[in-house]
């Protein structure tokens, strides 16, 4: 079992409630202080920032993943991010307070949480390297290899935003795969 699977198994009785989001509904808005952690049972979401010129997709959440406004979760300060449902979503919810009480209740859970955070940091480092050093084609290949599920769950225009390319460039790359 990977760390996420171990954590989810351990959290089974801890979730406080379940919510449903409609397509395009916002879970979190920029400026919110939302420290909840969410498990995506069904659907897909995107985490993005809006710099008043354009939206920049940062991350995705889809079935069997955890999503949160991580900046707010860690600092308890208002978030810089929006989290929006791309499809109808069913989410399990746990507050940070309850989650941290659970994590701190056993050394095993602390270790799992540490591994998840390390994994997240490593993913962010890989993403930065992709964006700084690689061509659009190479960025696509690396993300496709790491996260093929993204290409099954997420509309292409948001994948293009995530990859920092135009939808037309992504479309050309995808055509070369046929």
PDB file of C-alpha atoms in Angstrom:
ATOM      1  CA  UNK A   1       0.000   0.000   0.000  1.00  0.00           C
ATOM      2  CA  UNK A   2       1.312   3.468  -0.853  1.00  0.00           C
ATOM      3  CA  UNK A   3       1.219   6.248   1.794  1.00  0.00           C
ATOM      4  CA  UNK A   4      -2.021   7.734   0.464  1.00  0.00           C
ATOM      5  CA  UNK A   5      -3.793   4.368   0.528  1.00  0.00           C
ATOM      6  CA  UNK A   6      -2.556   3.762   4.093  1.00  0.00           C
ATOM      7  CA  UNK A   7      -3.742   7.189   5.179  1.00  0.00           C
ATOM      8  CA  UNK A   8      -7.160   6.771   3.584  1.00  0.00           C
ATOM      9  CA  UNK A   9      -7.637   3.365   5.190  1.00  0.00           C
ATOM     10  CA  UNK A  10      -6.714   4.794   8.589  1.00  0.00           C
ATOM     11  CA  UNK A  11      -8.987   7.829   8.135  1.00  0.00           C
ATOM     12  CA  UNK A  12     -12.053   5.760   7.236  1.00  0.00           C
ATOM     13  CA  UNK A  13     -14.045   6.612  10.371  1.00  0.00           C
ATOM     14  CA  UNK A  14     -12.702  10.157  10.769  1.00  0.00           C
ATOM     15  CA  UNK A  15     -14.365  12.038   7.909  1.00  0.00           C
ATOM     16  CA  UNK A  16     -16.841  14.588   9.275  1.00  0.00           C
ATOM     17  CA  UNK A  17     -19.231  14.871   6.341  1.00  0.00           C
ATOM     18  CA  UNK A  18     -19.694  14.465   2.608  1.00  0.00           C
ATOM     19  CA  UNK A  19     -20.541  17.239   0.172  1.00  0.00           C
ATOM     20  CA  UNK A  20     -21.484  17.427  -3.496  1.00  0.00           C
ATOM     21  CA  UNK A  21     -20.335  20.127  -5.893  1.00  0.00           C
ATOM     22  CA  UNK A  22     -21.946  20.844  -9.230  1.00  0.00           C
ATOM     23  CA  UNK A  23     -19.844  21.294 -12.359  1.00  0.00           C
ATOM     24  CA  UNK A  24     -18.033  24.683 -12.263  1.00  0.00           C
ATOM     25  CA  UNK A  25     -18.967  25.265  -8.597  1.00  0.00           C
ATOM     26  CA  UNK A  26     -16.204  26.615  -6.375  1.00  0.00           C
ATOM     27  CA  UNK A  27     -15.025  24.684  -3.329  1.00  0.00           C
ATOM     28  CA  UNK A  28     -12.586  27.457  -2.340  1.00  0.00           C
ATOM     29  CA  UNK A  29     -12.278  31.062  -3.475  1.00  0.00           C
ATOM     30  CA  UNK A  30      -9.162  33.196  -3.360  1.00  0.00           C
ATOM     31  CA  UNK A  31      -9.071  34.979   0.008  1.00  0.00           C
ATOM     32  CA  UNK A  32     -10.980  32.244   1.849  1.00  0.00           C
ATOM     33  CA  UNK A  33      -9.581  30.786   5.046  1.00  0.00           C
ATOM     34  CA  UNK A  34     -10.531  27.179   4.375  1.00  0.00           C
ATOM     35  CA  UNK A  35      -8.257  24.697   6.123  1.00  0.00           C
ATOM     36  CA  UNK A  36     -10.361  21.611   5.395  1.00  0.00           C
ATOM     37  CA  UNK A  37      -8.883  18.548   3.720  1.00  0.00           C
ATOM     38  CA  UNK A  38     -11.011  16.833   1.067  1.00  0.00           C
ATOM     39  CA  UNK A  39     -11.020  13.335  -0.371  1.00  0.00           C
ATOM     40  CA  UNK A  40     -12.374  13.154  -3.912  1.00  0.00           C
ATOM     41  CA  UNK A  41     -14.748  10.176  -4.140  1.00  0.00           C
ATOM     42  CA  UNK A  42     -15.992  11.137  -7.614  1.00  0.00           C
ATOM     43  CA  UNK A  43     -15.383  13.930 -10.102  1.00  0.00           C
ATOM     44  CA  UNK A  44     -12.489  16.251 -10.803  1.00  0.00           C
ATOM     45  CA  UNK A  45     -11.350  19.673  -9.659  1.00  0.00           C
ATOM     46  CA  UNK A  46      -8.657  22.171 -10.494  1.00  0.00           C
ATOM     47  CA  UNK A  47      -6.585  24.410  -8.255  1.00  0.00           C
ATOM     48  CA  UNK A  48      -5.710  27.682  -9.937  1.00  0.00           C
ATOM     49  CA  UNK A  49      -4.681  31.281  -9.449  1.00  0.00           C
ATOM     50  CA  UNK A  50      -5.992  34.260 -11.375  1.00  0.00           C
ATOM     51  CA  UNK A  51      -3.512  37.086 -11.978  1.00  0.00           C
ATOM     52  CA  UNK A  52      -6.197  39.334 -13.526  1.00  0.00           C
ATOM     53  CA  UNK A  53      -4.772  38.606 -16.996  1.00  0.00           C
ATOM     54  CA  UNK A  54      -5.300  34.863 -17.083  1.00  0.00           C
ATOM     55  CA  UNK A  55      -5.911  31.808 -14.933  1.00  0.00           C
ATOM     56  CA  UNK A  56      -2.990  29.506 -14.170  1.00  0.00           C
ATOM     57  CA  UNK A  57      -3.829  25.914 -13.278  1.00  0.00           C
ATOM     58  CA  UNK A  58      -1.548  24.623 -10.525  1.00  0.00           C
ATOM     59  CA  UNK A  59      -2.917  21.179  -9.610  1.00  0.00           C
ATOM     60  CA  UNK A  60      -5.783  18.786 -10.191  1.00  0.00           C
ATOM     61  CA  UNK A  61      -7.819  16.616  -7.898  1.00  0.00           C
ATOM     62  CA  UNK A  62      -9.648  13.571  -9.191  1.00  0.00           C
ATOM     63  CA  UNK A  63     -11.124  10.317  -7.956  1.00  0.00           C
ATOM     64  CA  UNK A  64      -9.186   8.840  -5.015  1.00  0.00           C
ATOM     65  CA  UNK A  65      -7.042  11.894  -4.399  1.00  0.00           C
ATOM     66  CA  UNK A  66      -6.793  14.440  -1.604  1.00  0.00           C
ATOM     67  CA  UNK A  67      -7.170  18.142  -2.283  1.00  0.00           C
ATOM     68  CA  UNK A  68      -6.881  21.275  -0.169  1.00  0.00           C
ATOM     69  CA  UNK A  69      -5.838  24.910  -0.441  1.00  0.00           C
ATOM     70  CA  UNK A  70      -2.412  23.887   0.820  1.00  0.00           C
ATOM     71  CA  UNK A  71      -1.160  27.410   1.503  1.00  0.00           C
ATOM     72  CA  UNK A  72      -4.116  28.008   3.815  1.00  0.00           C
ATOM     73  CA  UNK A  73      -3.963  24.503   5.301  1.00  0.00           C
ATOM     74  CA  UNK A  74      -0.330  25.048   6.308  1.00  0.00           C
ATOM     75  CA  UNK A  75      -0.430  28.711   7.400  1.00  0.00           C
ATOM     76  CA  UNK A  76      -4.094  29.269   8.321  1.00  0.00           C
ATOM     77  CA  UNK A  77      -3.878  32.507   6.325  1.00  0.00           C
ATOM     78  CA  UNK A  78      -6.257  33.390   3.450  1.00  0.00           C
ATOM     79  CA  UNK A  79      -5.530  31.318   0.357  1.00  0.00           C
ATOM     80  CA  UNK A  80      -4.161  32.574  -2.957  1.00  0.00           C
ATOM     81  CA  UNK A  81      -5.987  29.785  -4.792  1.00  0.00           C
ATOM     82  CA  UNK A  82      -9.362  28.917  -6.221  1.00  0.00           C
ATOM     83  CA  UNK A  83     -10.544  25.296  -6.256  1.00  0.00           C
ATOM     84  CA  UNK A  84     -13.264  24.637  -8.810  1.00  0.00           C
ATOM     85  CA  UNK A  85     -15.182  21.493  -9.762  1.00  0.00           C
ATOM     86  CA  UNK A  86     -14.644  20.520 -13.405  1.00  0.00           C
ATOM     87  CA  UNK A  87     -17.253  17.766 -13.135  1.00  0.00           C
ATOM     88  CA  UNK A  88     -19.866  16.997 -10.511  1.00  0.00           C
ATOM     89  CA  UNK A  89     -17.894  16.000  -7.404  1.00  0.00           C
ATOM     90  CA  UNK A  90     -18.547  13.983  -4.293  1.00  0.00           C
ATOM     91  CA  UNK A  91     -16.107  14.860  -1.531  1.00  0.00           C
ATOM     92  CA  UNK A  92     -15.428  13.677   1.996  1.00  0.00           C
ATOM     93  CA  UNK A  93     -14.462  16.489   4.368  1.00  0.00           C
ATOM     94  CA  UNK A  94     -12.302  16.653   7.482  1.00  0.00           C
ATOM     95  CA  UNK A  95     -11.288  19.807   9.324  1.00  0.00           C
ATOM     96  CA  UNK A  96      -7.603  20.528   9.842  1.00  0.00           C
ATOM     97  CA  UNK A  97      -8.106  20.422  13.607  1.00  0.00           C
ATOM     98  CA  UNK A  98      -9.606  16.935  13.537  1.00  0.00           C
ATOM     99  CA  UNK A  99      -7.129  15.749  10.897  1.00  0.00           C
ATOM    100  CA  UNK A 100      -4.074  16.913  12.860  1.00  0.00           C
ATOM    101  CA  UNK A 101      -5.438  15.423  16.083  1.00  0.00           C
ATOM    102  CA  UNK A 102      -5.767  12.126  14.212  1.00  0.00           C
ATOM    103  CA  UNK A 103      -2.307  12.378  12.605  1.00  0.00           C
ATOM    104  CA  UNK A 104      -0.704  13.158  15.960  1.00  0.00           C
ATOM    105  CA  UNK A 105      -2.453  10.245  17.673  1.00  0.00           C
ATOM    106  CA  UNK A 106       0.053   7.640  16.433  1.00  0.00           C
ATOM    107  CA  UNK A 107       3.654   7.643  15.232  1.00  0.00           C
ATOM    108  CA  UNK A 108       2.599   5.544  12.228  1.00  0.00           C
ATOM    109  CA  UNK A 109       0.148   8.248  11.087  1.00  0.00           C
ATOM    110  CA  UNK A 110       2.779  10.964  11.540  1.00  0.00           C
ATOM    111  CA  UNK A 111       5.155   8.971   9.318  1.00  0.00           C
ATOM    112  CA  UNK A 112       2.492   8.510   6.635  1.00  0.00           C
ATOM    113  CA  UNK A 113       1.707  12.257   6.690  1.00  0.00           C
ATOM    114  CA  UNK A 114       5.415  13.062   6.460  1.00  0.00           C
ATOM    115  CA  UNK A 115       5.773  10.779   3.418  1.00  0.00           C
ATOM    116  CA  UNK A 116       2.765  12.420   1.754  1.00  0.00           C
ATOM    117  CA  UNK A 117       4.190  15.898   2.330  1.00  0.00           C
ATOM    118  CA  UNK A 118       7.571  14.774   0.992  1.00  0.00           C
ATOM    119  CA  UNK A 119       5.841  13.367  -2.075  1.00  0.00           C
ATOM    120  CA  UNK A 120       3.982  16.626  -2.601  1.00  0.00           C
ATOM    121  CA  UNK A 121       7.188  18.685  -2.329  1.00  0.00           C
ATOM    122  CA  UNK A 122       8.915  16.363  -4.796  1.00  0.00           C
ATOM    123  CA  UNK A 123       6.000  16.706  -7.246  1.00  0.00           C
ATOM    124  CA  UNK A 124       6.270  20.492  -7.005  1.00  0.00           C
ATOM    125  CA  UNK A 125      10.027  20.327  -7.666  1.00  0.00           C
ATOM    126  CA  UNK A 126       9.444  18.120 -10.725  1.00  0.00           C
ATOM    127  CA  UNK A 127       6.817  20.559 -11.992  1.00  0.00           C
ATOM    128  CA  UNK A 128       9.144  23.538 -11.568  1.00  0.00           C
ATOM    129  CA  UNK A 129      11.902  21.725 -13.448  1.00  0.00           C
ATOM    130  CA  UNK A 130       9.435  20.842 -16.225  1.00  0.00           C
ATOM    131  CA  UNK A 131       8.278  24.439 -16.603  1.00  0.00           C
ATOM    132  CA  UNK A 132      11.729  26.000 -16.455  1.00  0.00           C
ATOM    133  CA  UNK A 133      13.759  23.626 -18.594  1.00  0.00           C
ATOM    134  CA  UNK A 134      11.646  21.595 -20.980  1.00  0.00           C
ATOM    135  CA  UNK A 135       9.924  22.210 -24.285  1.00  0.00           C
ATOM    136  CA  UNK A 136       6.123  21.896 -24.456  1.00  0.00           C
ATOM    137  CA  UNK A 137       6.485  18.414 -26.003  1.00  0.00           C
ATOM    138  CA  UNK A 138       8.823  17.234 -23.239  1.00  0.00           C
ATOM    139  CA  UNK A 139       6.592  18.748 -20.488  1.00  0.00           C
ATOM    140  CA  UNK A 140       3.654  16.856 -21.962  1.00  0.00           C
ATOM    141  CA  UNK A 141       5.620  13.572 -22.074  1.00  0.00           C
ATOM    142  CA  UNK A 142       6.847  13.911 -18.492  1.00  0.00           C
ATOM    143  CA  UNK A 143       3.395  14.729 -17.081  1.00  0.00           C
ATOM    144  CA  UNK A 144       1.787  11.974 -19.159  1.00  0.00           C
ATOM    145  CA  UNK A 145       4.295   9.469 -17.776  1.00  0.00           C
ATOM    146  CA  UNK A 146       3.838  10.636 -14.153  1.00  0.00           C
ATOM    147  CA  UNK A 147       0.069  11.171 -14.192  1.00  0.00           C
ATOM    148  CA  UNK A 148      -1.727   9.493 -17.103  1.00  0.00           C
ATOM    149  CA  UNK A 149      -5.023   9.772 -15.196  1.00  0.00           C
ATOM    150  CA  UNK A 150      -4.954  13.549 -15.731  1.00  0.00           C
ATOM    151  CA  UNK A 151      -5.473  12.987 -19.453  1.00  0.00           C
ATOM    152  CA  UNK A 152      -8.523  10.807 -18.808  1.00  0.00           C
ATOM    153  CA  UNK A 153     -10.168  13.020 -16.169  1.00  0.00           C
ATOM    154  CA  UNK A 154      -9.388  16.643 -17.066  1.00  0.00           C
ATOM    155  CA  UNK A 155     -10.552  18.760 -20.042  1.00  0.00           C
ATOM    156  CA  UNK A 156      -7.731  19.636 -22.444  1.00  0.00           C
ATOM    157  CA  UNK A 157      -7.919  23.417 -21.953  1.00  0.00           C
ATOM    158  CA  UNK A 158      -7.051  22.990 -18.264  1.00  0.00           C
ATOM    159  CA  UNK A 159      -4.270  20.513 -19.029  1.00  0.00           C
ATOM    160  CA  UNK A 160      -2.851  23.086 -21.461  1.00  0.00           C
ATOM    161  CA  UNK A 161      -2.967  25.738 -18.709  1.00  0.00           C
ATOM    162  CA  UNK A 162      -1.242  23.350 -16.301  1.00  0.00           C
ATOM    163  CA  UNK A 163       1.461  22.620 -18.891  1.00  0.00           C
ATOM    164  CA  UNK A 164       1.840  26.360 -19.644  1.00  0.00           C
ATOM    165  CA  UNK A 165       0.993  26.035 -23.308  1.00  0.00           C
ATOM    166  CA  UNK A 166      -1.882  27.050 -25.533  1.00  0.00           C
ATOM    167  CA  UNK A 167      -4.712  24.577 -26.140  1.00  0.00           C
ATOM    168  CA  UNK A 168      -3.635  24.576 -29.810  1.00  0.00           C
ATOM    169  CA  UNK A 169      -0.114  23.457 -28.896  1.00  0.00           C
ATOM    170  CA  UNK A 170      -1.496  20.660 -26.734  1.00  0.00           C
ATOM    171  CA  UNK A 171      -3.817  19.625 -29.554  1.00  0.00           C
ATOM    172  CA  UNK A 172      -0.875  19.428 -31.987  1.00  0.00           C
ATOM    173  CA  UNK A 173       1.098  17.310 -29.514  1.00  0.00           C
ATOM    174  CA  UNK A 174      -1.857  14.971 -28.994  1.00  0.00           C
ATOM    175  CA  UNK A 175      -2.288  14.572 -32.782  1.00  0.00           C
ATOM    176  CA  UNK A 176       1.294  13.296 -33.057  1.00  0.00           C
ATOM    177  CA  UNK A 177       0.343  10.420 -30.733  1.00  0.00           C
ATOM    178  CA  UNK A 178      -2.385   9.072 -33.061  1.00  0.00           C
TER     179      UNK A 178
END
